[in-house]
Amino acid sequence: MIPSKLVEAIRDAQHVCVVTGAGISAESGIPTFREAQQGLWEKHRPEDLATPEAFSRDPDFVWQWYRWRRQLVSKVAPNAAHVAIASLADTVKTLTLITQNVDGLHQRAGSRDVIEFHGNLFVNRCFVEGVIVDVDDDIETAPYCPACAARVRPGVVWFGEGIPADAIQRSLAAAAGCDVFLAVGTSSQVYPAAGLAELAQDNGACAAEFNLEPTPLSSQFDHCVIGKAGTTLPELVELVS
Ligand code: BV8
């Protein structure tokens, strides 16, 4: 059930800011971070694998986890929630889409100018220089940088690493400047991404959470829409259009 006040707020909005998390890709078949890890990595928490320390310790093991995720993402398609957000951008005056996901599914659903807050699975960087490198990444072991021979890592933001300057600047501006803020499919546990909702509300935005279940931040939102994003987002777009 989408609150009519939320529909009206979006219709009247000059700027809508949407932040998505792993839950929006769940119906495409991508396991979320909170679900038990699978296969080789089932004994490891993502927080322990997605770190520079883990990569330094065992680059090939961490590399294989990302390769497995790239292969999985390559086999799936965006779902109705991704498509709904892409069409919402054509319905409202200005929409800023910030995603914590690294799967590129928003872009494949037609969203443009997506802010990839935590980078992208399909970009590779030199572990030492940080620059993007063009390597064959469909191999079992972490490649070597063609320039300096250091190991190559996935172009994602790991725990303990800063958010790319452009992404954080654009996201803070959008959260502080929007009239409506939507948090979709995120457990709101990872910062600074999880702090964007509060920044939006501190600046007068109406904030709504779209999730399967309540999260630690649910009580701070103006609206909480419970349900699968693949159902609730298309319903929202239908009502707003
Ligand atoms: C930073 C990319 C500082 C990699 C990710 C010690 C040192 C430094 C920092 C910290 C520290 N201790 C804590 C921190 C802060 C840390 C943090 O927040 N830790 C947490 C664990 C407490 N943050 C950081 O480290 C960040 N950097 O602080 O840097 C700094 C500053 C300057 C200079 C240097 C350093 C960087 C964090 C980025 C980590 N990288 N991803 C990769 O993908 O491998 S995080 C990763 O996890 C995701 O990107 C996402 O952000 C997060 C998972 O969250 P969700 O997306 O919400 O997914 P989750 O599974 O949790 O939840 C899914 C939700 O969907 C659920 O609520 C579920 O109910 C719902 N759902 C499921 N199905 C559906 C659905 N909803 C709707 N429909 C459905 N069908």
Short mmCIF file of C-alpha atoms and ligand atoms in Angstrom, two decimals:
data_model
loop_
_atom_site.label_atom_id
_atom_site.label_comp_id
_atom_site.label_asym_id
_atom_site.label_seq_id
_atom_site.Cartn_x
_atom_site.Cartn_y
_atom_site.Cartn_z
CA MET A 1 0.00 0.00 0.00
CA ILE A 2 1.62 3.27 -1.14
CA PRO A 3 0.66 6.24 1.07
CA SER A 4 -1.19 8.94 -0.91
CA LYS A 5 0.88 11.62 0.85
CA LEU A 6 4.02 10.07 -0.63
CA VAL A 7 2.50 9.99 -4.11
CA GLU A 8 1.53 13.66 -3.81
CA ALA A 9 5.00 14.61 -2.49
CA ILE A 10 6.64 12.96 -5.51
CA ARG A 11 4.19 14.57 -7.94
CA ASP A 12 4.99 18.03 -6.45
CA ALA A 13 8.74 17.41 -6.09
CA GLN A 14 11.37 19.46 -7.91
CA HIS A 15 14.04 16.87 -7.04
CA VAL A 16 13.71 13.21 -6.03
CA CYS A 17 16.78 11.37 -4.67
CA VAL A 18 16.78 7.57 -4.70
CA VAL A 19 19.33 5.39 -2.88
CA THR A 20 19.27 1.67 -3.62
CA GLY A 21 20.88 -1.34 -1.98
CA ALA A 22 21.27 -5.05 -2.62
CA GLY A 23 17.54 -5.67 -2.08
CA ILE A 24 16.65 -4.07 -5.41
CA SER A 25 18.73 -6.70 -7.23
CA ALA A 26 17.40 -9.62 -5.17
CA GLU A 27 14.54 -10.35 -7.59
CA SER A 28 17.07 -10.49 -10.40
CA GLY A 29 18.68 -13.43 -8.58
CA ILE A 30 21.62 -11.62 -6.97
CA PRO A 31 22.07 -12.69 -3.30
CA THR A 32 22.01 -9.74 -0.92
CA PHE A 33 24.85 -9.01 1.47
CA ARG A 34 22.91 -10.16 4.51
CA GLU A 35 21.98 -13.53 3.01
CA ALA A 36 24.34 -16.38 3.82
CA GLN A 37 27.32 -16.41 1.51
CA GLN A 38 27.36 -19.27 -0.98
CA GLY A 39 29.86 -21.75 -2.32
CA LEU A 40 33.53 -21.18 -1.57
CA TRP A 41 32.82 -18.15 0.55
CA GLU A 42 30.03 -19.49 2.76
CA LYS A 43 32.27 -19.40 5.84
CA HIS A 44 33.19 -15.76 5.26
CA ARG A 45 31.23 -12.60 6.03
CA PRO A 46 31.23 -10.09 3.15
CA GLU A 47 32.60 -7.50 5.55
CA ASP A 48 35.66 -9.73 5.98
CA LEU A 49 36.14 -10.35 2.25
CA ALA A 50 35.43 -6.83 0.96
CA THR A 51 38.54 -5.25 2.50
CA PRO A 52 42.02 -4.30 1.30
CA GLU A 53 43.43 -6.41 4.13
CA ALA A 54 41.66 -9.55 2.84
CA PHE A 55 42.96 -8.86 -0.66
CA SER A 56 46.53 -8.29 0.60
CA ARG A 57 46.31 -11.53 2.58
CA ASP A 58 44.96 -13.67 -0.25
CA PRO A 59 44.43 -11.74 -3.51
CA ASP A 60 43.40 -14.81 -5.50
CA PHE A 61 40.74 -15.91 -2.99
CA VAL A 62 39.15 -12.44 -2.91
CA TRP A 63 39.53 -12.11 -6.66
CA GLN A 64 37.64 -15.39 -7.20
CA TRP A 65 34.73 -14.12 -5.10
CA TYR A 66 34.41 -11.07 -7.37
CA ARG A 67 34.85 -13.18 -10.50
CA TRP A 68 32.02 -15.45 -9.30
CA ARG A 69 29.85 -12.36 -8.71
CA ARG A 70 30.67 -10.94 -12.17
CA GLN A 71 29.74 -14.25 -13.78
CA LEU A 72 26.47 -14.32 -11.81
CA VAL A 73 25.57 -10.73 -12.70
CA SER A 74 26.35 -11.36 -16.38
CA LYS A 75 23.71 -14.13 -16.40
CA VAL A 76 20.87 -12.12 -14.85
CA ALA A 77 18.72 -9.21 -16.00
CA PRO A 78 17.42 -6.05 -14.32
CA ASN A 79 14.02 -6.57 -12.69
CA ALA A 80 10.82 -4.50 -12.59
CA ALA A 81 12.17 -2.37 -9.73
CA HIS A 82 15.19 -1.24 -11.74
CA VAL A 83 12.91 -0.51 -14.71
CA ALA A 84 10.47 1.42 -12.51
CA ILE A 85 13.23 3.72 -11.25
CA ALA A 86 14.42 4.32 -14.81
CA SER A 87 10.89 5.35 -15.82
CA LEU A 88 10.40 7.44 -12.67
CA ALA A 89 13.30 9.57 -13.91
CA ASP A 90 11.20 10.40 -16.98
CA THR A 91 8.21 11.30 -14.81
CA VAL A 92 9.64 13.67 -12.20
CA LYS A 93 11.46 16.96 -12.79
CA THR A 94 14.87 15.85 -11.50
CA LEU A 95 15.85 12.42 -10.20
CA THR A 96 19.24 11.56 -8.72
CA LEU A 97 19.94 7.83 -8.47
CA ILE A 98 22.61 6.71 -6.02
CA THR A 99 23.30 2.98 -5.77
CA GLN A 100 25.34 1.03 -3.24
CA ASN A 101 25.25 -1.90 -5.65
CA VAL A 102 28.20 -2.70 -7.88
CA ASP A 103 26.26 -4.86 -10.37
CA GLY A 104 25.49 -2.24 -13.03
CA LEU A 105 21.85 -3.41 -13.28
CA HIS A 106 20.41 0.12 -13.03
CA GLN A 107 22.35 1.15 -16.14
CA ARG A 108 21.20 -1.99 -17.96
CA ALA A 109 17.60 -1.04 -17.04
CA GLY A 110 18.07 2.33 -18.73
CA SER A 111 18.97 4.61 -15.82
CA ARG A 112 21.42 7.31 -16.85
CA ASP A 113 24.06 9.13 -14.82
CA VAL A 114 23.91 6.57 -11.99
CA ILE A 115 26.07 7.49 -8.99
CA GLU A 116 27.94 4.26 -8.12
CA PHE A 117 28.62 4.98 -4.44
CA HIS A 118 30.64 1.80 -3.98
CA GLY A 119 32.10 1.40 -7.46
CA ASN A 120 31.47 -1.28 -10.07
CA LEU A 121 32.26 -5.00 -10.35
CA PHE A 122 33.24 -4.66 -14.01
CA VAL A 123 35.95 -2.06 -13.46
CA ASN A 124 39.45 -3.20 -12.48
CA ARG A 125 42.15 -1.13 -10.79
CA CYS A 126 45.83 -1.52 -9.95
CA PHE A 127 45.99 -2.34 -6.22
CA VAL A 128 49.00 -0.03 -5.76
CA GLU A 129 48.38 2.87 -8.15
CA GLY A 130 44.58 2.80 -7.95
CA VAL A 131 44.26 3.56 -11.66
CA ILE A 132 41.80 1.74 -13.88
CA VAL A 133 43.53 -0.98 -15.88
CA ASP A 134 42.35 -2.90 -18.90
CA VAL A 135 42.97 -6.59 -18.18
CA ASP A 136 41.36 -9.91 -19.00
CA ASP A 137 39.45 -10.39 -15.73
CA ASP A 138 37.83 -13.72 -16.52
CA ILE A 139 40.75 -15.64 -15.06
CA GLU A 140 41.15 -17.63 -11.83
CA THR A 141 43.83 -15.44 -10.25
CA ALA A 142 44.17 -11.72 -9.68
CA PRO A 143 45.92 -10.31 -12.78
CA TYR A 144 49.05 -8.15 -12.69
CA CYS A 145 49.06 -4.45 -13.51
CA PRO A 146 50.51 -3.98 -17.01
CA ALA A 147 52.32 -0.83 -15.82
CA CYS A 148 53.78 -1.77 -12.45
CA ALA A 149 53.17 -5.52 -12.07
CA ALA A 150 51.24 -5.07 -8.78
CA ARG A 151 48.09 -7.20 -8.41
CA VAL A 152 44.85 -5.97 -9.97
CA ARG A 153 41.75 -5.58 -7.76
CA PRO A 154 38.07 -5.02 -8.53
CA GLY A 155 37.07 -1.35 -8.88
CA VAL A 156 34.75 -1.42 -5.88
CA VAL A 157 34.95 0.48 -2.56
CA TRP A 158 35.97 -1.84 0.26
CA PHE A 159 35.28 -1.41 3.97
CA GLY A 160 37.72 1.09 5.39
CA GLU A 161 38.12 2.82 2.00
CA GLY A 162 36.81 6.28 1.20
CA ILE A 163 33.91 6.84 -1.20
CA PRO A 164 35.11 8.25 -4.57
CA ALA A 165 35.21 12.07 -4.26
CA ASP A 166 32.84 12.72 -7.15
CA ALA A 167 30.30 10.19 -5.88
CA ILE A 168 30.25 11.50 -2.31
CA GLN A 169 30.07 15.14 -3.38
CA ARG A 170 27.21 14.58 -5.81
CA SER A 171 25.37 12.34 -3.33
CA LEU A 172 25.62 14.79 -0.44
CA ALA A 173 24.39 17.62 -2.68
CA ALA A 174 21.46 15.54 -3.95
CA ALA A 175 20.44 14.33 -0.49
CA ALA A 176 20.65 17.85 0.95
CA GLY A 177 18.82 19.39 -2.00
CA CYS A 178 15.99 16.96 -2.68
CA ASP A 179 12.31 17.25 -1.75
CA VAL A 180 11.72 13.49 -1.63
CA PHE A 181 14.23 10.80 -0.62
CA LEU A 182 13.58 7.12 -1.35
CA ALA A 183 15.69 4.34 0.24
CA VAL A 184 15.03 1.12 -1.69
CA GLY A 185 16.21 -2.39 -0.72
CA THR A 186 18.84 -1.38 1.78
CA SER A 187 19.35 -2.50 5.37
CA SER A 188 20.81 0.96 6.05
CA GLN A 189 23.72 -0.46 8.02
CA VAL A 190 26.68 0.72 5.95
CA TYR A 191 27.91 4.30 6.30
CA PRO A 192 28.22 6.90 4.90
CA ALA A 193 25.48 5.66 2.50
CA ALA A 194 23.06 5.03 5.37
CA GLY A 195 23.47 8.62 6.57
CA LEU A 196 22.04 10.16 3.39
CA ALA A 197 18.43 9.72 4.50
CA GLU A 198 18.97 11.75 7.67
CA LEU A 199 20.77 14.48 5.69
CA ALA A 200 17.78 14.67 3.35
CA GLN A 201 15.30 14.94 6.20
CA ASP A 202 17.43 17.51 8.03
CA ASN A 203 17.00 19.59 4.87
CA GLY A 204 13.24 19.22 4.80
CA ALA A 205 12.79 16.22 2.50
CA CYS A 206 10.00 13.68 2.84
CA ALA A 207 11.76 10.30 3.22
CA ALA A 208 10.32 6.88 2.40
CA GLU A 209 11.78 3.41 2.84
CA PHE A 210 10.88 0.54 0.48
CA ASN A 211 11.90 -2.81 1.97
CA LEU A 212 10.74 -6.36 2.62
CA GLU A 213 10.90 -5.67 6.35
CA PRO A 214 11.63 -2.86 8.82
CA THR A 215 15.28 -1.75 9.18
CA PRO A 216 17.19 -0.08 12.06
CA LEU A 217 16.33 3.29 10.50
CA SER A 218 12.64 2.64 9.73
CA SER A 219 11.40 4.74 12.65
CA GLN A 220 13.09 7.85 11.22
CA PHE A 221 11.40 7.64 7.83
CA ASP A 222 8.14 9.48 7.08
CA HIS A 223 6.81 6.45 5.20
CA CYS A 224 7.73 2.74 5.21
CA VAL A 225 6.42 0.68 2.31
CA ILE A 226 6.75 -3.03 3.03
CA GLY A 227 6.87 -5.40 0.07
CA LYS A 228 9.04 -6.63 -2.77
CA ALA A 229 10.59 -3.72 -4.66
CA GLY A 230 9.67 -5.48 -7.90
CA THR A 231 6.04 -4.93 -6.91
CA THR A 232 6.03 -1.72 -4.84
CA LEU A 233 8.18 0.41 -7.17
CA PRO A 234 6.11 -0.24 -10.33
CA GLU A 235 2.99 0.45 -8.21
CA LEU A 236 4.51 3.77 -7.08
CA VAL A 237 5.38 4.80 -10.64
CA GLU A 238 1.87 3.88 -11.79
CA LEU A 239 0.32 6.09 -9.10
CA VAL A 240 2.68 9.01 -9.71
CA SER A 241 2.31 9.01 -13.50
C1 BV8 B 1 34.34 4.53 5.09
C2 BV8 B 1 31.20 -2.71 -2.32
C3 BV8 B 1 36.06 5.95 5.88
C4 BV8 B 1 32.04 -3.94 -2.19
C5 BV8 B 1 30.40 -2.23 -0.05
C6 BV8 B 1 36.31 0.87 10.44
C7 BV8 B 1 37.15 1.54 9.57
C8 BV8 B 1 36.67 2.35 8.55
C9 BV8 B 1 35.31 2.47 8.39
C10 BV8 B 1 34.49 1.78 9.27
C11 BV8 B 1 34.97 1.00 10.30
N1 BV8 B 1 33.90 0.49 11.00
C12 BV8 B 1 32.76 0.91 10.41
C13 BV8 B 1 33.11 1.69 9.38
C14 BV8 B 1 32.27 2.30 8.46
C15 BV8 B 1 32.00 1.25 7.38
C16 BV8 B 1 30.67 0.64 7.74
O1 BV8 B 1 29.66 1.27 7.55
N2 BV8 B 1 30.71 -0.60 8.27
C17 BV8 B 1 29.47 -1.26 8.65
C18 BV8 B 1 29.64 -2.77 8.52
C19 BV8 B 1 29.14 -0.85 10.09
N3 BV8 B 1 31.96 1.94 6.13
C20 BV8 B 1 33.05 1.97 5.34
O2 BV8 B 1 34.07 1.38 5.56
C21 BV8 B 1 32.91 2.87 4.13
N4 BV8 B 1 34.04 3.74 4.08
O3 BV8 B 1 33.70 4.67 6.09
O4 BV8 B 1 35.52 5.12 4.86
C22 BV8 B 1 37.13 6.63 5.18
C23 BV8 B 1 36.94 7.95 4.80
C24 BV8 B 1 37.96 8.59 4.13
C25 BV8 B 1 39.14 7.90 3.82
C26 BV8 B 1 39.30 6.57 4.19
C27 BV8 B 1 38.29 5.91 4.87
C28 BV8 B 1 32.91 2.06 2.86
C29 BV8 B 1 31.82 1.03 2.89
C30 BV8 B 1 31.69 0.39 1.50
C31 BV8 B 1 31.81 -1.11 1.60
N5 BV8 B 1 31.54 -1.70 0.28
N6 BV8 B 1 30.16 -2.70 -1.28
C32 BV8 B 1 31.31 -5.19 -2.60
O5 BV8 B 1 30.14 -5.10 -3.07
O6 BV8 B 1 31.92 -6.27 -2.50
S1 BV8 B 1 29.20 -2.30 1.12
C33 BV8 B 1 28.01 -3.37 0.63
O7 BV8 B 1 27.31 -3.72 1.80
C34 BV8 B 1 26.98 -2.81 -0.28
O8 BV8 B 1 27.51 -1.95 -1.23
C35 BV8 B 1 26.02 -2.13 0.64
O9 BV8 B 1 26.43 -0.82 0.92
C36 BV8 B 1 26.18 -2.95 1.88
C37 BV8 B 1 25.07 -3.95 1.98
O10 BV8 B 1 23.97 -3.23 2.34
P1 BV8 B 1 22.64 -3.37 1.51
O11 BV8 B 1 22.86 -2.94 0.11
O12 BV8 B 1 21.64 -2.65 2.31
O13 BV8 B 1 22.33 -4.91 1.47
P2 BV8 B 1 21.88 -5.83 2.67
O14 BV8 B 1 22.09 -7.24 2.22
O15 BV8 B 1 22.51 -5.36 3.93
O16 BV8 B 1 20.33 -5.55 2.82
C38 BV8 B 1 19.46 -5.85 1.77
C39 BV8 B 1 18.15 -5.23 2.15
O17 BV8 B 1 17.23 -5.45 1.10
C40 BV8 B 1 17.53 -5.84 3.40
O18 BV8 B 1 17.05 -4.81 4.23
C41 BV8 B 1 16.37 -6.69 2.85
O19 BV8 B 1 15.28 -6.72 3.75
C42 BV8 B 1 16.03 -5.93 1.61
N7 BV8 B 1 15.43 -6.74 0.54
C43 BV8 B 1 15.77 -8.00 0.17
N8 BV8 B 1 15.02 -8.37 -0.89
C44 BV8 B 1 14.21 -7.31 -1.20
C45 BV8 B 1 14.47 -6.27 -0.29
N9 BV8 B 1 13.83 -5.09 -0.32
C46 BV8 B 1 12.88 -4.93 -1.27
N10 BV8 B 1 12.58 -5.88 -2.19
C47 BV8 B 1 13.21 -7.08 -2.17
N11 BV8 B 1 12.87 -8.01 -3.09
#
